[in-house]
Short mmCIF file of C-alpha atoms in Angstrom, two decimals:
data_model
loop_
_atom_site.label_atom_id
_atom_site.label_comp_id
_atom_site.label_asym_id
_atom_site.label_seq_id
_atom_site.Cartn_x
_atom_site.Cartn_y
_atom_site.Cartn_z
CA UNK A 1 73.37 33.48 -201.57
CA UNK A 2 72.80 36.79 -203.36
CA UNK A 3 75.54 37.94 -205.69
CA UNK A 4 77.39 41.23 -205.41
CA UNK A 5 75.87 42.42 -208.70
CA UNK A 6 72.33 41.64 -207.55
CA UNK A 7 72.82 43.38 -204.20
CA UNK A 8 74.25 46.54 -205.74
CA UNK A 9 72.11 46.79 -208.87
CA UNK A 10 68.84 44.97 -208.27
CA UNK A 11 68.07 44.73 -204.55
CA UNK A 12 66.46 48.21 -204.50
CA UNK A 13 67.56 48.75 -200.91
CA UNK A 14 68.36 52.40 -200.09
CA UNK A 15 71.40 51.64 -197.95
CA UNK A 16 73.52 48.77 -196.69
CA UNK A 17 75.56 48.90 -193.49
CA UNK A 18 79.00 47.47 -194.21
CA UNK A 19 80.51 44.93 -191.85
CA UNK A 20 83.78 46.79 -191.44
CA UNK A 21 85.62 48.42 -188.54
CA UNK A 22 87.78 51.51 -188.86
CA UNK A 23 89.54 53.90 -186.44
CA UNK A 24 86.82 56.50 -186.66
CA UNK A 25 87.79 58.30 -183.45
CA UNK A 26 91.34 58.97 -184.64
CA UNK A 27 90.09 59.85 -188.12
CA UNK A 28 87.68 62.32 -186.53
CA UNK A 29 90.50 64.00 -184.61
CA UNK A 30 92.60 64.24 -187.77
CA UNK A 31 89.72 65.84 -189.69
CA UNK A 32 88.99 68.35 -186.92
CA UNK A 33 92.65 69.38 -186.75
CA UNK A 34 92.57 70.58 -190.38
CA UNK A 35 89.09 72.10 -190.43
CA UNK A 36 90.48 75.42 -191.63
CA UNK A 37 91.57 73.77 -194.89
CA UNK A 38 88.07 72.58 -195.87
CA UNK A 39 86.46 74.29 -198.87
CA UNK A 40 82.84 74.86 -199.84
CA UNK A 41 81.47 71.83 -201.66
CA UNK A 42 79.45 72.56 -204.81
CA UNK A 43 77.99 75.91 -205.78
CA UNK A 44 75.76 77.58 -203.24
CA UNK A 45 72.78 77.23 -205.57
CA UNK A 46 73.57 73.58 -206.04
CA UNK A 47 73.98 71.53 -209.18
CA UNK A 48 70.58 70.58 -210.48
CA UNK A 49 68.50 73.14 -208.65
CA UNK A 50 68.94 72.17 -205.00
CA UNK A 51 70.38 74.29 -202.21
CA UNK A 52 72.69 73.68 -199.29
CA UNK A 53 74.32 75.47 -196.38
CA UNK A 54 77.41 74.71 -194.33
CA UNK A 55 78.56 71.88 -196.62
CA UNK A 56 82.35 71.64 -196.92
CA UNK A 57 84.84 69.06 -198.13
CA UNK A 58 88.52 68.19 -198.53
CA UNK A 59 90.12 65.55 -200.78
CA UNK A 60 92.57 63.09 -199.28
CA UNK A 61 92.82 61.52 -202.73
CA UNK A 62 91.61 63.35 -205.83
CA UNK A 63 92.68 65.84 -208.48
CA UNK A 64 93.65 68.32 -205.78
CA UNK A 65 92.70 68.76 -202.15
CA UNK A 66 90.26 71.57 -202.95
CA UNK A 67 88.79 70.07 -206.14
CA UNK A 68 86.03 68.15 -204.40
CA UNK A 69 83.46 67.92 -207.21
CA UNK A 70 82.88 65.39 -210.00
CA UNK A 71 85.65 65.15 -212.61
CA UNK A 72 83.41 66.58 -215.36
CA UNK A 73 83.47 69.96 -213.61
CA UNK A 74 87.23 70.08 -214.15
CA UNK A 75 87.12 69.24 -217.85
CA UNK A 76 87.67 65.48 -217.75
CA UNK A 77 85.46 62.89 -219.44
CA UNK A 78 86.10 59.75 -217.38
CA UNK A 79 87.65 58.51 -214.15
CA UNK A 80 90.29 56.74 -216.23
CA UNK A 81 91.70 59.95 -217.71
CA UNK A 82 91.42 62.00 -214.51
CA UNK A 83 94.84 62.55 -212.85
CA UNK A 84 93.99 61.45 -209.31
CA UNK A 85 96.71 61.68 -206.66
CA UNK A 86 97.17 61.39 -202.91
CA UNK A 87 96.96 65.07 -202.03
CA UNK A 88 98.99 66.92 -199.40
CA UNK A 89 96.11 66.19 -197.00
CA UNK A 90 97.17 62.53 -196.89
CA UNK A 91 100.35 63.50 -195.04
CA UNK A 92 98.36 65.48 -192.49
CA UNK A 93 96.10 62.49 -191.70
CA UNK A 94 98.42 59.48 -191.20
CA UNK A 95 95.88 57.21 -189.50
CA UNK A 96 93.24 57.88 -192.14
CA UNK A 97 95.71 57.46 -195.00
CA UNK A 98 97.15 54.23 -193.61
CA UNK A 99 93.67 52.74 -193.32
CA UNK A 100 92.75 53.46 -196.92
CA UNK A 101 96.14 52.46 -198.32
CA UNK A 102 96.51 49.25 -196.33
CA UNK A 103 93.21 48.08 -194.81
CA UNK A 104 90.17 49.17 -196.80
CA UNK A 105 89.48 46.66 -199.62
CA UNK A 106 90.18 49.00 -202.53
CA UNK A 107 93.53 49.01 -204.28
CA UNK A 108 92.99 52.34 -206.04
CA UNK A 109 90.77 55.34 -205.51
CA UNK A 110 89.04 58.10 -207.41
CA UNK A 111 87.78 60.71 -204.93
CA UNK A 112 88.35 60.05 -201.23
CA UNK A 113 86.99 62.97 -199.25
CA UNK A 114 86.34 64.30 -195.79
CA UNK A 115 82.82 65.76 -195.75
CA UNK A 116 81.80 68.36 -193.17
CA UNK A 117 78.28 69.59 -192.43
CA UNK A 118 78.31 72.50 -190.01
CA UNK A 119 75.76 73.12 -187.24
CA UNK A 120 72.52 74.31 -188.82
CA UNK A 121 73.72 73.07 -192.19
CA UNK A 122 71.49 71.30 -194.66
CA UNK A 123 71.38 69.76 -198.13
CA UNK A 124 67.98 69.97 -199.81
CA UNK A 125 66.49 66.97 -201.70
CA UNK A 126 68.55 65.90 -204.71
CA UNK A 127 69.93 62.93 -206.63
CA UNK A 128 73.63 62.42 -207.36
CA UNK A 129 73.07 59.88 -210.12
CA UNK A 130 70.53 58.86 -212.72
CA UNK A 131 71.20 55.22 -211.83
CA UNK A 132 69.51 53.59 -208.86
CA UNK A 133 72.22 51.40 -207.35
CA UNK A 134 74.31 51.14 -204.21
CA UNK A 135 77.29 53.50 -204.53
CA UNK A 136 79.33 55.21 -202.99
CA UNK A 137 80.46 54.40 -199.41
CA UNK A 138 79.74 56.96 -196.69
CA UNK A 139 81.64 56.46 -193.41
CA UNK A 140 80.64 58.31 -190.23
CA UNK A 141 83.50 59.61 -188.08
CA UNK A 142 81.18 61.32 -185.64
CA UNK A 143 77.44 61.74 -185.97
CA UNK A 144 75.91 64.23 -183.51
CA UNK A 145 72.35 63.73 -182.37
CA UNK A 146 70.20 65.83 -184.69
CA UNK A 147 72.07 64.86 -187.88
CA UNK A 148 69.46 63.29 -190.12
CA UNK A 149 69.67 61.80 -193.61
CA UNK A 150 66.38 61.02 -195.30
CA UNK A 151 65.79 58.87 -198.39
CA UNK A 152 62.62 59.32 -200.45
CA UNK A 153 60.06 56.51 -200.29
CA UNK A 154 61.66 54.89 -197.25
CA UNK A 155 60.56 55.18 -193.62
CA UNK A 156 62.86 56.59 -190.99
CA UNK A 157 66.38 57.91 -191.44
CA UNK A 158 69.62 56.33 -192.60
CA UNK A 159 70.90 54.80 -189.32
CA UNK A 160 74.29 56.47 -189.19
CA UNK A 161 76.34 56.44 -185.98
CA UNK A 162 80.04 56.97 -185.27
CA UNK A 163 81.95 54.07 -186.81
CA UNK A 164 79.16 53.00 -189.17
CA UNK A 165 79.90 52.78 -192.90
CA UNK A 166 76.96 52.82 -195.30
CA UNK A 167 76.80 51.87 -198.97
CA UNK A 168 74.17 54.29 -200.29
CA UNK A 169 71.87 54.53 -203.28
CA UNK A 170 72.43 58.20 -204.12
CA UNK A 171 70.32 57.78 -207.25
CA UNK A 172 67.45 57.83 -204.77
CA UNK A 173 66.38 61.36 -203.84
CA UNK A 174 67.87 62.24 -200.46
CA UNK A 175 68.36 65.18 -198.12
CA UNK A 176 70.41 65.97 -195.02
CA UNK A 177 70.23 68.34 -192.04
CA UNK A 178 72.45 68.97 -189.03
CA UNK A 179 70.22 70.20 -186.19
CA UNK A 180 73.02 69.85 -183.64
CA UNK A 181 75.53 72.39 -182.38
CA UNK A 182 78.50 70.27 -183.55
CA UNK A 183 80.30 69.83 -186.85
CA UNK A 184 79.51 66.49 -188.49
CA UNK A 185 82.44 64.71 -190.19
CA UNK A 186 82.09 61.78 -192.61
CA UNK A 187 84.30 60.28 -195.32
CA UNK A 188 82.96 59.44 -198.80
CA UNK A 189 84.80 56.78 -200.79
CA UNK A 190 84.86 56.29 -204.58
CA UNK A 191 87.23 53.76 -206.08
CA UNK A 192 87.80 50.56 -208.03
CA UNK A 193 86.16 47.53 -206.46
CA UNK A 194 88.14 44.38 -205.69
CA UNK A 195 87.17 40.78 -205.00
CA UNK A 196 87.66 41.52 -201.29
CA UNK A 197 85.27 44.47 -201.51
CA UNK A 198 82.65 42.36 -203.29
CA UNK A 199 82.97 39.75 -200.55
CA UNK A 200 82.51 42.49 -197.93
CA UNK A 201 79.29 43.66 -199.58
CA UNK A 202 77.88 40.13 -199.82
CA UNK A 203 78.82 39.37 -196.22
CA UNK A 204 77.25 42.64 -195.06
CA UNK A 205 74.03 41.95 -196.94
CA UNK A 206 73.73 38.46 -195.47
CA UNK A 207 74.42 39.78 -191.96
CA UNK A 208 71.74 42.45 -192.29
CA UNK A 209 69.20 40.31 -194.10
CA UNK A 210 69.92 36.94 -192.49
#
């Protein structure tokens, strides 16, 4: 049996589908209902020289609902000192909030965000980390045909579909495009791992690499 640490840090796999179910249809409806509250995510010119279009976000848990970027951009030096809270968005999304408070195997969160990519939107190739390891979790609420996520040096596309949660290596260069005529809604999860979460990752790896 592979250990959690080996899977996350040494397996060199670009993604891992997690063996978890969640009420993605209801979460999708909750996200759509508050679309007007979403804000642009990251500067239009990108951080690190890449570009994007139609990329918007909203924090369910974070510093504030509209502070969707990394804590360093708001003057903090670590997750520990960052004053994360359940934002007012949590009350507008009861099904989503209940799942993350009571079902998902984290006990505490850093950023927990709805992520929207509009029709014709794209995110050009970039890395979100200097470390190549599996983190964070990206959960598809819907995933219209024509939404494609590509990882460098790996064939095909990340096999997202509605209700699929992927643990991603965002230290690997990646890009995204929405060629459909629908908004694409996902949730990205950052938080403090638990024993139950580690067991989920190991179980998922064994299921996918039996």
